[in-house]
Coordinates of C-alpha atoms in Angstrom, one line a residue:
X692 CA -10.7 -32.7 31.9
X693 CA -14.2 -32.1 30.3
X694 CA -14.0 -28.6 31.3
X695 CA -10.7 -27.9 29.6
X696 CA -11.9 -29.6 26.6
X697 CA -15.0 -27.7 26.6
X698 CA -12.8 -24.5 26.9
X699 CA -10.7 -25.4 24.0
X700 CA -13.9 -26.2 21.9
X701 CA -14.9 -22.7 22.8
X702 CA -12.0 -20.9 22.1
X703 CA -11.6 -22.7 18.6
X704 CA -15.2 -21.7 17.7
X705 CA -14.7 -18.2 18.7
X706 CA -11.5 -18.1 16.6
X707 CA -13.3 -19.5 13.8
X708 CA -16.0 -17.0 14.3
X709 CA -14.0 -14.0 14.3
X710 CA -12.3 -15.2 11.1
X711 CA -15.4 -15.7 9.6
X712 CA -16.7 -12.1 10.6
X713 CA -13.2 -10.5 9.4
X714 CA -13.7 -12.2 5.9
X715 CA -17.4 -11.2 5.6
X716 CA -16.5 -7.5 6.8
X717 CA -12.9 -7.6 5.4
X718 CA -13.5 -4.7 2.9
X719 CA -15.1 -2.5 5.7
X720 CA -12.4 -3.3 8.2
X721 CA -9.7 -2.7 5.6
X722 CA -11.1 0.6 5.1
X723 CA -11.3 1.6 8.6
X724 CA -7.8 0.4 9.2
X725 CA -6.5 2.7 6.0
X726 CA -8.2 5.6 7.7
X727 CA -6.4 4.9 11.0
X728 CA -2.9 4.5 9.2
X729 CA -3.5 7.7 7.4
X730 CA -4.7 9.4 10.6
X731 CA -1.6 8.2 12.4
X732 CA 0.7 9.6 9.6
X733 CA -1.2 13.0 9.7
X734 CA -0.9 13.2 13.3
X735 CA 2.7 12.7 13.1
X736 CA 3.4 15.2 10.6
X737 CA 1.1 17.7 12.6
X738 CA 3.0 17.0 15.8
X739 CA 6.3 17.6 14.5
X740 CA 5.2 20.7 12.8
X741 CA 3.6 21.9 16.1
X742 CA 6.7 21.4 17.8
X743 CA 9.1 23.2 15.2
X744 CA 7.0 26.2 14.7
X745 CA 5.6 26.4 18.3
X746 CA 2.0 26.4 17.4
X747 CA -1.1 24.4 18.6
X748 CA -1.5 20.8 17.0
X749 CA -5.1 21.8 15.7
X750 CA -3.3 24.6 13.6
X751 CA -0.6 22.4 12.4
X752 CA -3.1 19.6 11.5
X753 CA -5.2 22.2 9.4
X754 CA -2.0 23.6 7.6
X755 CA -1.0 20.0 6.9
X756 CA -4.4 19.1 5.4
X757 CA -4.6 22.2 3.7
X758 CA -1.4 22.1 2.2
X759 CA -1.9 18.5 1.0
X760 CA -5.0 19.6 -0.5
X761 CA -3.7 22.4 -2.3
X762 CA -1.0 20.2 -3.7
X763 CA -3.4 17.5 -5.1
X764 CA -5.8 20.1 -6.6
X765 CA -2.9 21.8 -8.1
X766 CA -1.1 18.9 -9.3
X767 CA -4.5 17.6 -10.9
X768 CA -5.1 21.0 -12.5
X769 CA -1.6 21.1 -14.1
X770 CA -1.0 17.7 -15.3
X771 CA -4.2 15.7 -15.2
X772 CA -4.5 15.7 -19.1
X773 CA -0.8 15.0 -19.6
X774 CA -0.9 12.3 -17.1
X775 CA -3.9 10.7 -18.8
X776 CA -2.6 10.9 -22.0
X777 CA 0.9 9.4 -21.1
X778 CA -0.5 6.5 -18.9
X779 CA -2.6 5.7 -22.1
X780 CA 0.5 5.6 -24.2
X781 CA 2.3 3.7 -21.4
X782 CA -0.6 1.0 -21.2
X783 CA -0.4 0.8 -25.2
X784 CA 3.5 0.5 -25.1
X785 CA 3.2 -2.4 -22.5
X786 CA 0.7 -4.4 -24.5
X787 CA 3.0 -3.7 -27.8
X788 CA 6.0 -5.4 -26.2
X789 CA 4.1 -8.0 -24.5
X790 CA 2.9 -8.9 -28.3
X791 CA 6.4 -8.6 -29.6
X792 CA 7.8 -11.0 -26.7
X793 CA 4.7 -13.5 -27.5
X794 CA 5.4 -13.4 -31.1
X795 CA 9.3 -13.9 -30.7
X796 CA 8.4 -17.0 -28.6
X797 CA 6.0 -18.5 -30.9
X798 CA 8.5 -18.1 -33.8
X799 CA 10.9 -20.1 -32.1
X800 CA 8.6 -22.7 -31.2
X801 CA 8.3 -22.0 -27.2
X802 CA 4.5 -21.0 -27.7
X803 CA 2.1 -22.3 -30.0
X804 CA 0.1 -20.0 -31.9
X805 CA -3.5 -19.1 -30.5
X806 CA -5.7 -18.4 -32.9
X807 CA -8.2 -15.5 -32.1
X808 CA -11.8 -16.2 -31.8
X809 CA -14.0 -14.9 -34.5
X810 CA -17.5 -13.3 -33.5
X811 CA -19.9 -14.0 -36.4
X812 CA -22.9 -12.3 -37.2
X813 CA -25.1 -14.4 -35.2
X814 CA -23.1 -13.7 -32.1
X815 CA -23.3 -9.9 -32.4
X816 CA -26.3 -9.8 -30.0
X817 CA -24.7 -11.7 -27.2
X818 CA -21.4 -9.9 -27.8
X819 CA -23.2 -6.3 -27.3
X820 CA -24.9 -7.7 -24.1
X821 CA -21.7 -8.9 -22.5
X822 CA -20.2 -5.4 -23.5
X823 CA -23.4 -3.7 -21.8
X824 CA -22.6 -5.9 -18.6
X825 CA -19.2 -5.1 -18.6
X826 CA -19.7 -1.2 -18.8
X827 CA -22.2 -1.6 -16.1
X828 CA -19.9 -3.5 -13.8
X829 CA -17.2 -0.9 -14.3
X830 CA -19.6 1.8 -13.7
X831 CA -20.5 0.5 -10.2
X832 CA -17.0 -0.3 -9.5
X833 CA -16.1 3.5 -10.2
X834 CA -19.1 4.5 -8.1
X835 CA -18.1 2.1 -5.2
X836 CA -14.4 3.1 -5.5
X837 CA -15.2 7.0 -5.1
X838 CA -17.6 6.3 -2.4
X839 CA -15.0 4.4 -0.3
X840 CA -12.4 7.1 -1.0
X841 CA -15.0 9.9 0.4
X842 CA -15.5 7.6 3.6
X843 CA -11.8 7.1 3.7
X844 CA -11.1 10.9 3.7
X845 CA -13.9 11.8 6.4
X846 CA -12.9 9.0 8.6
X847 CA -9.1 9.9 8.4
X848 CA -9.9 13.4 9.2
X849 CA -12.2 12.5 12.1
X850 CA -9.4 10.2 13.6
X851 CA -6.6 12.6 12.8
X852 CA -8.6 15.6 14.4
X853 CA -8.9 14.1 17.8
X854 CA -7.1 10.7 18.1
X855 CA -7.0 11.0 22.1
X856 CA -10.7 10.4 22.4
X857 CA -10.5 7.3 20.3
X858 CA -7.4 6.1 22.2
X859 CA -9.0 6.6 25.5
X860 CA -12.2 4.9 24.4
X861 CA -10.2 1.7 23.2
X862 CA -8.3 1.7 26.6
X863 CA -11.4 1.9 28.8
X864 CA -13.2 -1.1 27.2
X865 CA -10.5 -3.4 28.9
X866 CA -10.5 -4.1 32.5
X867 CA -8.6 -1.5 34.7
X868 CA -5.6 -3.8 35.6
X869 CA -4.9 -4.4 31.9
X870 CA -5.3 -0.6 30.7
X871 CA -1.4 0.0 31.2
X872 CA -0.7 -2.8 28.9
X873 CA -3.3 -1.7 26.3
X874 CA -2.0 2.0 26.5
X875 CA 1.6 1.1 26.2
X876 CA 0.7 -1.5 23.3
X877 CA -1.5 1.5 21.5
X878 CA 1.5 4.0 21.9
X879 CA 4.1 1.6 20.3
X880 CA 1.6 0.8 17.6
X881 CA 1.2 4.4 16.7
X882 CA 5.0 5.0 16.8
X883 CA 5.6 2.1 14.4
X884 CA 2.9 3.1 12.1
X885 CA 4.0 6.8 12.1
X886 CA 7.5 6.2 11.2
X887 CA 6.6 3.6 8.6
X888 CA 4.1 6.1 6.9
X889 CA 6.6 8.8 7.0
X890 CA 9.4 6.5 5.6
X891 CA 7.2 5.4 2.8
X892 CA 6.6 9.1 1.8
X893 CA 10.3 9.8 1.9
X894 CA 10.8 6.6 -0.2
X895 CA 8.1 7.6 -2.7
X896 CA 9.5 11.0 -3.3
X897 CA 12.9 9.7 -3.7
X898 CA 12.2 7.0 -6.1
X899 CA 9.7 9.2 -8.0
X900 CA 12.3 12.2 -8.3
X901 CA 15.3 10.1 -9.3
X902 CA 13.3 7.9 -11.7
X903 CA 11.8 10.9 -13.3
X904 CA 15.0 13.0 -13.4
X905 CA 16.8 10.1 -15.0
X906 CA 14.4 9.2 -17.6
X907 CA 14.1 13.0 -18.6
X908 CA 17.7 13.4 -18.9
X909 CA 17.7 10.3 -21.4
X910 CA 15.0 12.1 -23.4
X911 CA 12.2 9.6 -22.7
X912 CA 8.9 11.5 -23.6
X913 CA 6.8 9.3 -20.9
X914 CA 9.2 10.4 -18.1
X915 CA 6.5 12.4 -15.8
X916 CA 4.0 9.5 -16.0
X917 CA 6.3 6.8 -15.2
X918 CA 7.8 9.0 -12.3
X919 CA 4.4 9.4 -10.7
X920 CA 3.5 5.8 -11.1
X921 CA 6.9 4.7 -9.6
X922 CA 6.0 7.0 -6.7
X923 CA 2.7 5.8 -6.0
X924 CA 3.7 1.9 -6.4
X925 CA 6.5 2.5 -3.8
X926 CA 3.8 2.8 -1.4
X927 CA 3.7 -1.0 -1.5
X928 CA 7.0 -2.3 -0.2
X929 CA 8.9 -4.9 -1.9
X930 CA 6.2 -5.8 -4.7
X931 CA 5.4 -2.3 -5.5
X932 CA 8.8 -1.2 -7.2
X933 CA 8.9 -4.6 -8.8
X934 CA 5.5 -4.0 -10.5
X935 CA 7.0 -0.5 -11.6
X936 CA 9.9 -2.1 -13.4
X937 CA 7.6 -3.4 -16.1
X938 CA 6.3 -0.2 -17.5
X939 CA 9.6 1.5 -17.0
X940 CA 11.8 -1.2 -18.7
X941 CA 9.4 -1.6 -21.6
X942 CA 9.3 2.1 -22.5
X943 CA 12.9 2.1 -22.3
X944 CA 13.3 -0.9 -24.7
X945 CA 10.9 0.7 -27.2
X946 CA 13.6 3.7 -27.5
X947 CA 15.8 1.0 -28.5
X948 CA 18.1 -2.1 -27.0
X949 CA 20.9 0.1 -25.6
X950 CA 18.4 2.7 -24.1
X951 CA 16.4 -0.1 -22.5
X952 CA 19.6 -1.8 -20.9
X953 CA 20.7 1.8 -19.4
X954 CA 17.1 2.3 -18.1
X955 CA 17.1 -1.5 -16.4
X956 CA 20.7 -0.9 -15.0
X957 CA 19.7 2.6 -13.7
X958 CA 16.5 1.3 -12.1
X959 CA 18.4 -1.4 -10.4
X960 CA 20.9 0.9 -9.1
X961 CA 18.2 3.2 -7.4
X962 CA 16.3 0.3 -6.1
X963 CA 19.4 -1.1 -4.6
X964 CA 20.3 2.6 -2.8
X965 CA 16.6 2.5 -1.6
X966 CA 16.6 -1.0 -0.4
X967 CA 19.9 -0.5 1.6
X968 CA 19.7 3.0 2.9
X969 CA 16.0 4.2 3.0
X970 CA 14.3 1.0 3.9
X971 CA 16.7 0.3 6.9
X972 CA 16.3 3.8 8.1
X973 CA 12.6 3.0 8.3
X974 CA 12.9 -0.4 9.8
X975 CA 15.1 1.4 12.5
X976 CA 12.4 3.5 13.6
X977 CA 9.5 1.3 12.9
X978 CA 9.7 -2.4 13.0
X979 CA 12.1 -4.7 11.0
X980 CA 9.8 -6.4 8.7
X981 CA 11.2 -9.8 7.4
X982 CA 10.9 -9.8 3.4
X983 CA 9.6 -13.4 3.2
X984 CA 6.9 -12.8 5.8
X985 CA 5.7 -9.5 4.3
X986 CA 5.6 -10.8 0.5
X987 CA 3.8 -13.9 2.1
X988 CA 1.2 -11.6 3.6
X989 CA 1.0 -9.4 0.7
X990 CA 0.0 -12.4 -1.8
X991 CA -2.3 -13.9 0.5
X992 CA -4.1 -10.7 1.4
X993 CA -4.0 -9.8 -2.4
X994 CA -5.7 -13.2 -3.2
X995 CA -8.6 -12.6 -0.7
X996 CA -9.1 -8.8 -0.7
X997 CA -7.5 -7.7 -3.8
X998 CA -5.5 -4.5 -4.6
X999 CA -6.7 -3.0 -1.1
X1000 CA -5.2 -6.2 0.6
X1001 CA -1.8 -5.9 -1.2
X1002 CA -1.6 -2.1 -0.6
X1003 CA -2.4 -2.6 3.3
X1004 CA -0.5 -5.8 3.9
X1005 CA 2.5 -3.9 5.3
X1006 CA 0.8 -1.7 7.9
X1007 CA -1.2 -4.9 8.9
X1008 CA 2.1 -6.9 9.3
X1009 CA 3.5 -4.2 11.5
X1010 CA 0.4 -4.2 13.6
X1011 CA 0.4 -8.0 13.9
X1012 CA 4.2 -8.1 14.8
X1013 CA 4.1 -5.1 17.3
X1014 CA 1.1 -6.7 19.1
X1015 CA 3.1 -10.1 19.5
X1016 CA 6.2 -8.3 20.8
X1017 CA 4.2 -6.1 23.5
X1018 CA 1.2 -8.4 24.4
X1019 CA 2.9 -11.8 24.2
X1020 CA 6.8 -11.6 24.6
X1021 CA 6.9 -8.5 26.9
X1022 CA 3.7 -8.9 29.1
X1023 CA 2.9 -12.5 29.0
X1024 CA 6.3 -14.0 28.7
X1025 CA 8.0 -11.3 30.6
X1026 CA 10.8 -10.9 28.0
X1027 CA 12.3 -7.3 27.2
X1028 CA 11.7 -6.3 23.5
X1029 CA 14.7 -4.4 22.3
X1030 CA 13.7 -0.9 21.2
X1031 CA 16.4 0.8 18.6

């Protein structure tokens, strides 16, 4: 009895310690996990290209990386200035719409007027000090973001360059009798992440093109930036497209009530098609993500790790679900997991 209680205590302490380490090193772990996700995606594209063109995987990977780099550099060179200007206009438009809504609610007694704080002459020094501190904080954040991006790129290339090396290393750290189980689980994880990644790329391209084309045909000048913003946010399932709704609808209503309603209706139609056609196709090849579970994980990770946690919530949920299916349901309970 005492030994069982001691084992339970050890298990609880070990779990608590691992959770504490995960929290303290969360940003590093998420960065490495992001590199793994992108590497799995690049590996999937490279393997597909290698099979179709009958070339070695290394050359296929080089072609994929070169092509993506060329597209990014070309897009930045051709559209960077225009994108920055349009994003600034979108930000100002959203702020203007917010102020109009706030004023409309205040006029009708829904909200009380909030008087702005006036800074007198004696507080100018303190205000300037706070402004300098904010500038320093933003500067350090920018440097950290660039450094993390460079590390992410390097890790992704190394992992995608020779994924089998790291896979064999992960398998060899477990006892021989469990290596088959670990190998099978890793293969299932790679399959699920690969199809999720490719599916998200397809979904991003579809939504970006359709939203951009629709706004362009309606004569909305900021169509290009809104299309790019929609495509980027679509990488975040469920919540990303909802966030993209705000600037799209705000810009639409600045063109007029009728235009705003048409934009809103069109975006709902596009989202409905994407949610009922593209997402089920992704889930059929990867893993069926319960919306309530995914949104809960997104909210939790965004509160703990910020934007990075929100972005990586979906692949982390996939890893957790596939691991439970393989390690617990299939290998521990002995039940067969249905494979679509």
